[in-house]
CSV table of C-alpha atoms in Angstrom, one decimal:
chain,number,residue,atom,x,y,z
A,1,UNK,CA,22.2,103.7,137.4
A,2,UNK,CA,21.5,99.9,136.9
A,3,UNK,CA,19.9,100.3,133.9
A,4,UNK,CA,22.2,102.3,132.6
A,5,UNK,CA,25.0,99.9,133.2
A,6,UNK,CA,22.9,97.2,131.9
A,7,UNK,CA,22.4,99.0,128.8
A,8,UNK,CA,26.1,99.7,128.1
A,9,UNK,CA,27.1,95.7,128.9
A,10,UNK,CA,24.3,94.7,126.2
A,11,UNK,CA,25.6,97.6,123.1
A,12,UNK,CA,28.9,95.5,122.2
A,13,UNK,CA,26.4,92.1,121.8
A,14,UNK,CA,23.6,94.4,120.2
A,15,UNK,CA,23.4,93.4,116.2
A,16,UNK,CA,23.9,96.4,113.4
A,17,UNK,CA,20.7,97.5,111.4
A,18,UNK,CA,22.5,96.6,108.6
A,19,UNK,CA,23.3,93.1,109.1
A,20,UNK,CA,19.5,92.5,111.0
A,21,UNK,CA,18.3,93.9,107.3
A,22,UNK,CA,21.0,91.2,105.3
A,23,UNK,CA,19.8,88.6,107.6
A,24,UNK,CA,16.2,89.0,107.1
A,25,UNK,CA,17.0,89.4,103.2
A,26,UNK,CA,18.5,85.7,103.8
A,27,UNK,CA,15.4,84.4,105.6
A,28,UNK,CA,13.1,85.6,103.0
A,29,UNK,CA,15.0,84.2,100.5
A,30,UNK,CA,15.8,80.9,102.3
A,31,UNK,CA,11.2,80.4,102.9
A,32,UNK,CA,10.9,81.7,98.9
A,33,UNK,CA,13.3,78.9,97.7
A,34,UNK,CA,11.3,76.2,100.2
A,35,UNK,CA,7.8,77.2,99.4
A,36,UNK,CA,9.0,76.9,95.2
A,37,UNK,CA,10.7,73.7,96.4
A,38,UNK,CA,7.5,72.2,98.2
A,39,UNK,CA,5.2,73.2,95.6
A,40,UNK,CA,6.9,71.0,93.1
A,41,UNK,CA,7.0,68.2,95.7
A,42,UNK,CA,3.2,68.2,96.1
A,43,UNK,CA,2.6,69.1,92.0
A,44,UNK,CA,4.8,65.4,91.8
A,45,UNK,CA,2.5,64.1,94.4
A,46,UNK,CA,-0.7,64.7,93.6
A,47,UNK,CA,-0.1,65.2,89.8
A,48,UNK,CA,2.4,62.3,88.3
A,49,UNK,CA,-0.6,59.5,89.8
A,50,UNK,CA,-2.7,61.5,87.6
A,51,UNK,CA,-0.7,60.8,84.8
A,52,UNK,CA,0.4,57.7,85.8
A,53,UNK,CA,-3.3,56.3,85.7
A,54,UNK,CA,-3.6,57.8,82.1
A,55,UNK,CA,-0.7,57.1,80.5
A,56,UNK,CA,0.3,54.0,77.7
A,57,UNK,CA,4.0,53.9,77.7
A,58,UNK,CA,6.0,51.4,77.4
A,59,UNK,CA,7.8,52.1,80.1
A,60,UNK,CA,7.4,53.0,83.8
A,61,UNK,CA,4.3,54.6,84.5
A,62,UNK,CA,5.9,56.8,87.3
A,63,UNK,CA,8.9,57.8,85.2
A,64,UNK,CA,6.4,58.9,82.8
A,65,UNK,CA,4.2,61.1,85.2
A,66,UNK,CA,7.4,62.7,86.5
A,67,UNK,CA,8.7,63.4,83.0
A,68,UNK,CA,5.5,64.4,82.4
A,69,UNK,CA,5.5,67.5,85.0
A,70,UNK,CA,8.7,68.0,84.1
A,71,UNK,CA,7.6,68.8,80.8
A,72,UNK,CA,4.8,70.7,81.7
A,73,UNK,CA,6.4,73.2,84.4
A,74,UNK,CA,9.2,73.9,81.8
A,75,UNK,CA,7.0,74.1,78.7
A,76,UNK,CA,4.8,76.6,79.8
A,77,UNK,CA,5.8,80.3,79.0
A,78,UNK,CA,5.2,82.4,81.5
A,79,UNK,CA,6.4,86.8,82.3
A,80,UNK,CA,5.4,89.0,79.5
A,81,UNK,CA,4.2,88.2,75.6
A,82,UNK,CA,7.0,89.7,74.4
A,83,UNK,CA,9.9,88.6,76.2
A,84,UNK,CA,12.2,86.1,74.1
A,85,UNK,CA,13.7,84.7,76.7
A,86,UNK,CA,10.2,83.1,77.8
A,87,UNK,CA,8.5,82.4,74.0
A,88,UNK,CA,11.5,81.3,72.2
A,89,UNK,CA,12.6,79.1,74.8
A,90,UNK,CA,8.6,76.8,75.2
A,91,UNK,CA,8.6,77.5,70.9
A,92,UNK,CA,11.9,75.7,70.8
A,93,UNK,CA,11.0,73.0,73.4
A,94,UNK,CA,7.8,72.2,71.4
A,95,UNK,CA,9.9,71.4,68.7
A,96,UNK,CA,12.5,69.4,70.2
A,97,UNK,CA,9.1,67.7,71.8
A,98,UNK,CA,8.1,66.4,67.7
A,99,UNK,CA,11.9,65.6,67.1
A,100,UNK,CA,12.0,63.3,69.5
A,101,UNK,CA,8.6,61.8,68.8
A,102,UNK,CA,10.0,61.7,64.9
A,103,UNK,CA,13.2,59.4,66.7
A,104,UNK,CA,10.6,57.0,68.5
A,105,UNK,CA,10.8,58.7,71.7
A,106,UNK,CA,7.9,57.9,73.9
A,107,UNK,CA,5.5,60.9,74.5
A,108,UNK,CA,6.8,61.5,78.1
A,109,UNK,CA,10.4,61.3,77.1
A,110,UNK,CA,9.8,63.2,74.4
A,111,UNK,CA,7.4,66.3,76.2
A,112,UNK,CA,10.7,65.7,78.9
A,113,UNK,CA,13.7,66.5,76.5
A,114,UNK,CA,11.5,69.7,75.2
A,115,UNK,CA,10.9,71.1,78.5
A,116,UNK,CA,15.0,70.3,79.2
A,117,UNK,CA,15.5,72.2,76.0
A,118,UNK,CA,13.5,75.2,77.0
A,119,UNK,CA,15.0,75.4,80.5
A,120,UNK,CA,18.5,75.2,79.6
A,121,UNK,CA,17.8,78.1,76.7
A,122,UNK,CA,15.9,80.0,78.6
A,123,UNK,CA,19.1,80.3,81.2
A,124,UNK,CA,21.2,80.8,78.7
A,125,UNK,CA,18.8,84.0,77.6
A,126,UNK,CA,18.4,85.1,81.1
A,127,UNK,CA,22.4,85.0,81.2
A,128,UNK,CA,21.8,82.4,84.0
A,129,UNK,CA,20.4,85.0,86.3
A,130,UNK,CA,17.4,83.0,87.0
A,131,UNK,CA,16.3,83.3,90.7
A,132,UNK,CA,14.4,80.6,92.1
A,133,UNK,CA,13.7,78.9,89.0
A,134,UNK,CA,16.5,77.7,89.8
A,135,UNK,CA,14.7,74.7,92.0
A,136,UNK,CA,13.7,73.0,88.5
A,137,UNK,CA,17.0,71.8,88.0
A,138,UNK,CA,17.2,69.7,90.7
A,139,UNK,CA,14.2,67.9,89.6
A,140,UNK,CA,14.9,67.8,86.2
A,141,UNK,CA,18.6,65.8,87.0
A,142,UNK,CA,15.9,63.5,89.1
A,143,UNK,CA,14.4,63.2,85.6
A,144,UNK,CA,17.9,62.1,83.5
A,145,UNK,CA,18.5,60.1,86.5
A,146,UNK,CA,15.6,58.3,85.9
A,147,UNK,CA,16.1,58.2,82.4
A,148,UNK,CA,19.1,56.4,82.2
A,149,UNK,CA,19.0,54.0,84.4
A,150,UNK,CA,15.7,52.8,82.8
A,151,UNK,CA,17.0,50.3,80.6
A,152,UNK,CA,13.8,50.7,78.5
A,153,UNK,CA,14.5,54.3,77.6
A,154,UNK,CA,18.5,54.6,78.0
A,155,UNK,CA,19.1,53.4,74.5
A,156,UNK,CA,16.7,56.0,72.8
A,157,UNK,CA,17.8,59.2,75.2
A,158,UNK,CA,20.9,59.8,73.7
A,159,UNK,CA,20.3,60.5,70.3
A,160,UNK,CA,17.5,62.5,71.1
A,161,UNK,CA,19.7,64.2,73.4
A,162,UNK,CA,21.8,64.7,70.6
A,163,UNK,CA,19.3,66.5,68.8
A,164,UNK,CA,19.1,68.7,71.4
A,165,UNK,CA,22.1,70.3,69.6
A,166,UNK,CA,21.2,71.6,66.1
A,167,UNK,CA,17.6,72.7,67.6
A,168,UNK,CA,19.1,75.1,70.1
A,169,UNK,CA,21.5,76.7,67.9
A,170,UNK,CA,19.0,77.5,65.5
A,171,UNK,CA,16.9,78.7,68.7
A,172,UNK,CA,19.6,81.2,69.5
A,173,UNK,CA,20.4,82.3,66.3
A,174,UNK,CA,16.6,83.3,66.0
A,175,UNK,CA,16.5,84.8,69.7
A,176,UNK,CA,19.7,86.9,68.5
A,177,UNK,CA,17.6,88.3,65.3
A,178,UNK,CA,15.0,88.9,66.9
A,179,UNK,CA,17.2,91.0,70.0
A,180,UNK,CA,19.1,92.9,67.2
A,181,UNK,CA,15.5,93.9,65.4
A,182,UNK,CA,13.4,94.7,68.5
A,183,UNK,CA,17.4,97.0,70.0
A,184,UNK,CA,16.9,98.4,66.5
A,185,UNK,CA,13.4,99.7,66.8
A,186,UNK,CA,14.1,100.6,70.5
A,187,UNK,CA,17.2,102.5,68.6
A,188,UNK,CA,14.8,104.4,66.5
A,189,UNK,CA,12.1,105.1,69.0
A,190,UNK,CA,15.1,107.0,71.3
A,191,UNK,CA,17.1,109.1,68.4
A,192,UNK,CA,13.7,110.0,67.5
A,193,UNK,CA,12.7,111.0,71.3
A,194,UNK,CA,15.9,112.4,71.6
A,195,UNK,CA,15.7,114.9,68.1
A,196,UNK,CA,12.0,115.7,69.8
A,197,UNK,CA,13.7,117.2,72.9
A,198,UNK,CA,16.1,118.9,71.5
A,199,UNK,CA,13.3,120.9,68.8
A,200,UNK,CA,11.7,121.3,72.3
A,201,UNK,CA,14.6,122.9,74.0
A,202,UNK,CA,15.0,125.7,70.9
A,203,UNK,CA,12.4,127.4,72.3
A,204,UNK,CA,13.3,127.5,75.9
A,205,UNK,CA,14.6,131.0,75.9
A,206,UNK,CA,15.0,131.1,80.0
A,207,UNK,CA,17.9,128.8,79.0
A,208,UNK,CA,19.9,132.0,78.2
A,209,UNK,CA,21.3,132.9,74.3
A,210,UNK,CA,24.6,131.1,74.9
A,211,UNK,CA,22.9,127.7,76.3
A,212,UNK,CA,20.7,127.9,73.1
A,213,UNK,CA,23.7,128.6,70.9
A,214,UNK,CA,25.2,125.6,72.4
A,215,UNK,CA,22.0,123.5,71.9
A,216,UNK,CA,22.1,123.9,68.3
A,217,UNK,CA,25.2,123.5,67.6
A,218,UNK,CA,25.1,120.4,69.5
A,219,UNK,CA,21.4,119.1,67.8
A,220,UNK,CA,23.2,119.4,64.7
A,221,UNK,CA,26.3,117.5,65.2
A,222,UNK,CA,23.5,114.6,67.2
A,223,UNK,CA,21.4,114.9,64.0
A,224,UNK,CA,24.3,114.4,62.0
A,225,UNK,CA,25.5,111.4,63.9
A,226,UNK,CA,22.2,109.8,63.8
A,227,UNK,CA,22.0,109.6,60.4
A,228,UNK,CA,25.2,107.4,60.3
A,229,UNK,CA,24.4,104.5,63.3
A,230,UNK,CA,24.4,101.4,62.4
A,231,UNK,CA,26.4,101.8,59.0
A,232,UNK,CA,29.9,100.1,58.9
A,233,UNK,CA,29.4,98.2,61.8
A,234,UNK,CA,29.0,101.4,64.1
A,235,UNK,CA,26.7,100.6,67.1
A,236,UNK,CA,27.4,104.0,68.7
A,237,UNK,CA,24.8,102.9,71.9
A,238,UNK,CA,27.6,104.8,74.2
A,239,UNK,CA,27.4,108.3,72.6
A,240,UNK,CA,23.3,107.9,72.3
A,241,UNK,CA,23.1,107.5,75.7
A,242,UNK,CA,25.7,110.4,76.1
A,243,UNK,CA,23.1,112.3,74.5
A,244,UNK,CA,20.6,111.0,75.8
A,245,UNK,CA,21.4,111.8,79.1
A,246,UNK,CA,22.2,115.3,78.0
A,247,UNK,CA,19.2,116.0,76.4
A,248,UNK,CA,17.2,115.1,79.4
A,249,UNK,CA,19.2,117.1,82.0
A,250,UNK,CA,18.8,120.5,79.6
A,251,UNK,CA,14.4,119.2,79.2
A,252,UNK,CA,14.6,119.6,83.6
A,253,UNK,CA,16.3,122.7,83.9
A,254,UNK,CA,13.1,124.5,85.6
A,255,UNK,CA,12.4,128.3,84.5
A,256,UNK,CA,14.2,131.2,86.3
A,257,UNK,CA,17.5,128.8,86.8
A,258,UNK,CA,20.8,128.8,84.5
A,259,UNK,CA,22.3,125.7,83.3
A,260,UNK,CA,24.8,124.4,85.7
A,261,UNK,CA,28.6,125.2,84.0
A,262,UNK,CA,29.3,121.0,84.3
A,263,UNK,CA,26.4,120.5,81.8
A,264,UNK,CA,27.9,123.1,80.1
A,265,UNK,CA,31.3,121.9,79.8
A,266,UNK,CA,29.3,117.6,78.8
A,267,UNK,CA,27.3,120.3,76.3
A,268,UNK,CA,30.4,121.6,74.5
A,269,UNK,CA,33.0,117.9,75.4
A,270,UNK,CA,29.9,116.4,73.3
A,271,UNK,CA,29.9,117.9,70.9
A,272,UNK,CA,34.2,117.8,70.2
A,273,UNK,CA,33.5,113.9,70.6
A,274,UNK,CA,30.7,114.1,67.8
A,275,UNK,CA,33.1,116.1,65.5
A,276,UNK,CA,35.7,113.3,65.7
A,277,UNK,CA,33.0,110.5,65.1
A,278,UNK,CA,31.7,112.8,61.7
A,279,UNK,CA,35.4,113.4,60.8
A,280,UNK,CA,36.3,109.5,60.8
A,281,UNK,CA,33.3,108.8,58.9
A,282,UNK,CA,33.4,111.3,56.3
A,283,UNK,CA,34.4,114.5,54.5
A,284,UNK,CA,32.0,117.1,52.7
A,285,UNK,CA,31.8,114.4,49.8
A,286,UNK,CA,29.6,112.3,52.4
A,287,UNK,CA,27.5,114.4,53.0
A,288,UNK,CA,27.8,114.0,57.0
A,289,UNK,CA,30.0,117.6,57.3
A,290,UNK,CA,28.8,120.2,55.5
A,291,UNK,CA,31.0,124.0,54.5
A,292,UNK,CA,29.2,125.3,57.2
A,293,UNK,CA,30.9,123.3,59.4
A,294,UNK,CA,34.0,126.0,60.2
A,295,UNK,CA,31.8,128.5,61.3
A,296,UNK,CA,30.0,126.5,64.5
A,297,UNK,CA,33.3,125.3,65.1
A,298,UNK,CA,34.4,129.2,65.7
A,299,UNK,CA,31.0,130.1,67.4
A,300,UNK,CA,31.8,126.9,69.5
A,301,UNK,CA,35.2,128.1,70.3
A,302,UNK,CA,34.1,131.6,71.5
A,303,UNK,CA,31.9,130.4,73.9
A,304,UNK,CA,34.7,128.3,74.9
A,305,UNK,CA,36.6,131.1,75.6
A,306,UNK,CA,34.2,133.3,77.1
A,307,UNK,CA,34.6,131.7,80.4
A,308,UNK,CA,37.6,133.6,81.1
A,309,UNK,CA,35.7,137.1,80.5
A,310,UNK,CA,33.8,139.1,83.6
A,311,UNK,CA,30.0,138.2,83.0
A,312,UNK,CA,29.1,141.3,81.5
A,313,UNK,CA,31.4,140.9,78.6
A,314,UNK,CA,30.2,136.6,78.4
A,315,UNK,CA,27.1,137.9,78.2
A,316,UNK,CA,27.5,140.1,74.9
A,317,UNK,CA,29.5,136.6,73.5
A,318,UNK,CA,26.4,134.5,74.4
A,319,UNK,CA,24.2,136.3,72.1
A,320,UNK,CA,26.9,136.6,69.5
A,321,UNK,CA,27.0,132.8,69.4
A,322,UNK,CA,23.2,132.8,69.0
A,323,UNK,CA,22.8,135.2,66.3
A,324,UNK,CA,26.0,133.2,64.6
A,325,UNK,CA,24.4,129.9,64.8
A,326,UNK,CA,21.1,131.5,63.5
A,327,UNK,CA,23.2,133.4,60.6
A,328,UNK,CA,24.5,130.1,59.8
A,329,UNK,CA,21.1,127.9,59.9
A,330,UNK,CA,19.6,130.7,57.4
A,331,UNK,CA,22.7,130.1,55.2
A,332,UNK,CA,21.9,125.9,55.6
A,333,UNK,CA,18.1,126.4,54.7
A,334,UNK,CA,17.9,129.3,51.8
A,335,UNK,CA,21.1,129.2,49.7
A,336,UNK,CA,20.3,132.9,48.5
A,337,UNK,CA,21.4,133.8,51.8
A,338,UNK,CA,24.9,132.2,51.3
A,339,UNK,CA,27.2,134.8,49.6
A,340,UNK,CA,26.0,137.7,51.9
A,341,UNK,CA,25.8,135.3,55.5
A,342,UNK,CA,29.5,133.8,54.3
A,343,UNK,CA,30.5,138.0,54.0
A,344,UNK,CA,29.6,138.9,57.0
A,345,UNK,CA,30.8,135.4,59.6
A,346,UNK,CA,34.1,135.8,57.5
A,347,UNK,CA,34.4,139.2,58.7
A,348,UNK,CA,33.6,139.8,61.8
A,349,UNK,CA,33.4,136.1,63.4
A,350,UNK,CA,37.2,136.6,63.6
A,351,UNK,CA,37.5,140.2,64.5
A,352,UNK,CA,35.0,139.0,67.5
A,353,UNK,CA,37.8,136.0,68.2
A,354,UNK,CA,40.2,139.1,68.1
A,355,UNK,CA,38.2,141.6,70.4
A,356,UNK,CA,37.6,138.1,73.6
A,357,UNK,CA,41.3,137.8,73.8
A,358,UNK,CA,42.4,141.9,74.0
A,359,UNK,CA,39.4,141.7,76.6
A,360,UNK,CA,41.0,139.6,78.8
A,361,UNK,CA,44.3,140.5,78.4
A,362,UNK,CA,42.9,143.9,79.7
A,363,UNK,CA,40.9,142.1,82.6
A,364,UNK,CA,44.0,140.0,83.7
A,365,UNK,CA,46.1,143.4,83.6
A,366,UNK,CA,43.3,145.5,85.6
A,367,UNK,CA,43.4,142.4,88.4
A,368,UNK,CA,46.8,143.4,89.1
A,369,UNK,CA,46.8,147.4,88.0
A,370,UNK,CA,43.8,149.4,88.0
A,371,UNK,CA,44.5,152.6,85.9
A,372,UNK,CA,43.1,155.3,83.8
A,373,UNK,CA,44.1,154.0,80.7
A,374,UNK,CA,42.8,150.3,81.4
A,375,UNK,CA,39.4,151.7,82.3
A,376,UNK,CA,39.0,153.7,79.2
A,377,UNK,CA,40.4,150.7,77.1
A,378,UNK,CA,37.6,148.1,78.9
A,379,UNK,CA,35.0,150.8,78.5
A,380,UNK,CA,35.9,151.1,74.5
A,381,UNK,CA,35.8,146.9,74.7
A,382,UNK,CA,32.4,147.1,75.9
A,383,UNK,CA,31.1,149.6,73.3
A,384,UNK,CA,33.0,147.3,70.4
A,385,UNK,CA,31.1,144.2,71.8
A,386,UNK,CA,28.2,146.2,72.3
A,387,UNK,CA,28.1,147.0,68.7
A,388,UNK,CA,29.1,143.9,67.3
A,389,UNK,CA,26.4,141.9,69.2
A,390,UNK,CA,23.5,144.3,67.9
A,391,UNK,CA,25.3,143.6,64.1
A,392,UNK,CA,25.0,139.8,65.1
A,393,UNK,CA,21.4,140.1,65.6
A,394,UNK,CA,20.5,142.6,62.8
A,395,UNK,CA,22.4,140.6,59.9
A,396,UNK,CA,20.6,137.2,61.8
A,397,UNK,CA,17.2,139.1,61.1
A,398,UNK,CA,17.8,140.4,58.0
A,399,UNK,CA,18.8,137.4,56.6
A,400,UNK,CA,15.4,136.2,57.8
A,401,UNK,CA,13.9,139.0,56.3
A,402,UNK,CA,15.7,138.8,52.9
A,403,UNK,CA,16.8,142.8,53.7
A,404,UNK,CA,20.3,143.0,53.0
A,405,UNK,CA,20.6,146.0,51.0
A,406,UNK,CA,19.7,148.3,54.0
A,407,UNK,CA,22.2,147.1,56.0
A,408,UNK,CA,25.6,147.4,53.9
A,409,UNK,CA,25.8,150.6,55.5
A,410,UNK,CA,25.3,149.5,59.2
A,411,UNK,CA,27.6,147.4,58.6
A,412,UNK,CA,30.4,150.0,57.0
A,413,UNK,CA,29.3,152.7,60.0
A,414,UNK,CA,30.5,149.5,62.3
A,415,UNK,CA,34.0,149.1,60.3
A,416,UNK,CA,34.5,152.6,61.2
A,417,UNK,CA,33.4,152.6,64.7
A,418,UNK,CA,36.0,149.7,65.3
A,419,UNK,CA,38.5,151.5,63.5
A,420,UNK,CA,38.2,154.7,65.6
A,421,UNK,CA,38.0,152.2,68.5
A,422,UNK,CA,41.6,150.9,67.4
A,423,UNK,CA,40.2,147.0,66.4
């Protein structure tokens, strides 16, 4: 009983997880910033009477060590090869370094103003997010303190300071060149992993005919787009990572599972945002939209549609829209396939279109009103949708085939079969 009374007096004074995790966050921060900060004390210590014995300036032989390791812990590049915020900054203060030298700056000053150069780029670069680098700067305004209140030096530090100018802005106009070259290649290196996925996902048949159908359609508008970044001052990085992102959550769908419907709907709102983008930038004269271009937008807007219909019935669309986009892609590659693949989208893409609505005009009316005659009309839908999925497929593969002739009279026995069927 007394320890539980004890325990319930200390719970109001007991300290949250959370704020024990903040304030250990603090601490370590706190020992970081004074073990960076001590270390420079003892490299001043032990290394500027190094210097000091060496050194010839005209000037204070401690000023000069100080500048010295100044110079030295700002001049040195350090963090990968190939970041630009690390080589352009030491490049640049080397530089300033044989200005200054060129303005009769003494060696320290001069190896001083470089390694102020590089630090004050390199936060620029870094955006100013620079951690505990940050500790530098205090030492460094010890080191324009010193500087001008040497009357030995003061006279000389400002135009080299001035020249500080002219050197950094050619500094970050090269570190801008080289970001837009090296976001270029990384550009490339993505719309070309992106293109590799999506050749990948074509064959990924567990995805289901419709999420294929949808694939293609939207790998074609992507390719399409990707062949216009960059021109007319189009960046675009938004709708490549749109893609991007879509690309990848299709790649890890695992076998066996269906593509969730919000992928679905990013999938098919994609690809409406691509056809704007290829719309503002050009007709069929471009050579960004093709003729074709009419017929995935109807296979795109039946598989819109088809969410409304009993599964069954979506299923017969799904590999409509497959054999549609395949009908089409024939058409793109072999142009003898044209006049007969134009024939048959013309006719029966739209008698399709016809054949989703009465379907769910007859499934919103059998909700309500189950009767005889809406049975035997749903069960003549399915046989018309039945039929005109296997014509899908069979014109799809003849096309592939280059077997046309044979078919003409499927395709008549169909026209009939819809006519009896009252379509």
């Amino acid at each position: 009983m007394q320890r539980a009374q004890k325990a319930q007096t200390e719970t109001p004074g007991a300290v949250s997880p959370e704020i024990s995790a903040a304030a250990q966050k603090v601490g370590s921060g706190m020992k970081r910033f004074a073990k960076r900060f001590m270390v420079h004390v003892a490299g001043l210590l032990f290394f500027a009477p190094a210097i000091s014995s060496l050194t010839t300036e005209t000037f204070d032989t401690g000023l000069a060590a100080v500048l010295a390791y100044l110079a030295f812990i700002c001049l040195l590049p350090r963090g990968p090869v190939n970041e630009r915020s690390w080589y352009i900054p030491a490049a640049a203060g080397l530089v300033q370094w044989a200005i200054a030298g060129l303005l009769g700056a003494p060696l320290a000053l001069g190896a001083f103003i470089g390694g102020l150069q590089a630090f004050a780029l390199r936060a620029i670069l870094k955006k100013f997010q620079m951690g505990f680098e940050w500790v530098a700067a205090f030492f460094l305004l010890v080191g324009l303190t010193g500087i001008f209140t040497s009357t030995a030096v003061s006279s000389l530090s400002w135009g080299v300071i001035i020249s500080m100018i002219p050197v950094a802005a050619a500094a970050l106009a090269v570190a801008y060149a080289v970001g837009r070259l090296s976001e270029a290649k990384n550009k490339q290196e993505l719309v070309a992993d992106i293109l590799k996925r999506f050749k990948e996902l074509s064959s990924h048949e567990h995805l289901g005919s419709g999420v294929l159908a949808e694939i293609e359609i939207l790998a074609d508008r992507a390719s399409q787009f990707f062949t216009t970044i960059n021109k007319g001052g189009h960046t675009d990085d938004t709708v490549i990572g749109k893609v991007d992102v879509v690309s990848r959550d299709l790649l890890n769908i695992q076998s066996g599972r269906s593509a969730p419907e919000r992928l679905l709907r990013s999938m098919q709102d994609l690809s409406e945002e691509l056809d704007k983008i290829l719309e503002a930038r050009g007709g069929p004269s471009s050579g960004i939209i093709d003729e074709y271009r009419g017929y995935e937008q109807q296979v795109r807007a039946l598989l819109i549609a088809k969410r409304d219909l009993a599964s069954d019935s979506a299923k017969q669309i799904d590999t409509i829209a497959y054999a549609a986009y395949g009908i089409i892609r024939q058409m793109r590659s072999d142009p003898a396939d044209r006049p007969g693949g134009e024939r048959f989208l013309k006719r029966y893409l739209k008698a399709t279109a016809d054949m989703v609505k009465e379907r769910k005009r007859l499934e919103e009316a059998s909700a309500t009103n189950r009767s005889d005659a809406l049975n035997t009309a749903l069960a003549r839908s399915d046989e018309v949708l039945e039929h005109l999925a296997q014509a899908f497929r069979d014109e799809d593969q003849y096309l592939m085939t280059n077997d046309t002739v044979n078919f003409t009279a499927e395709l008549n026995a169909l026209d009939t079969f819809m006519k009896m069927r009252g379509h």
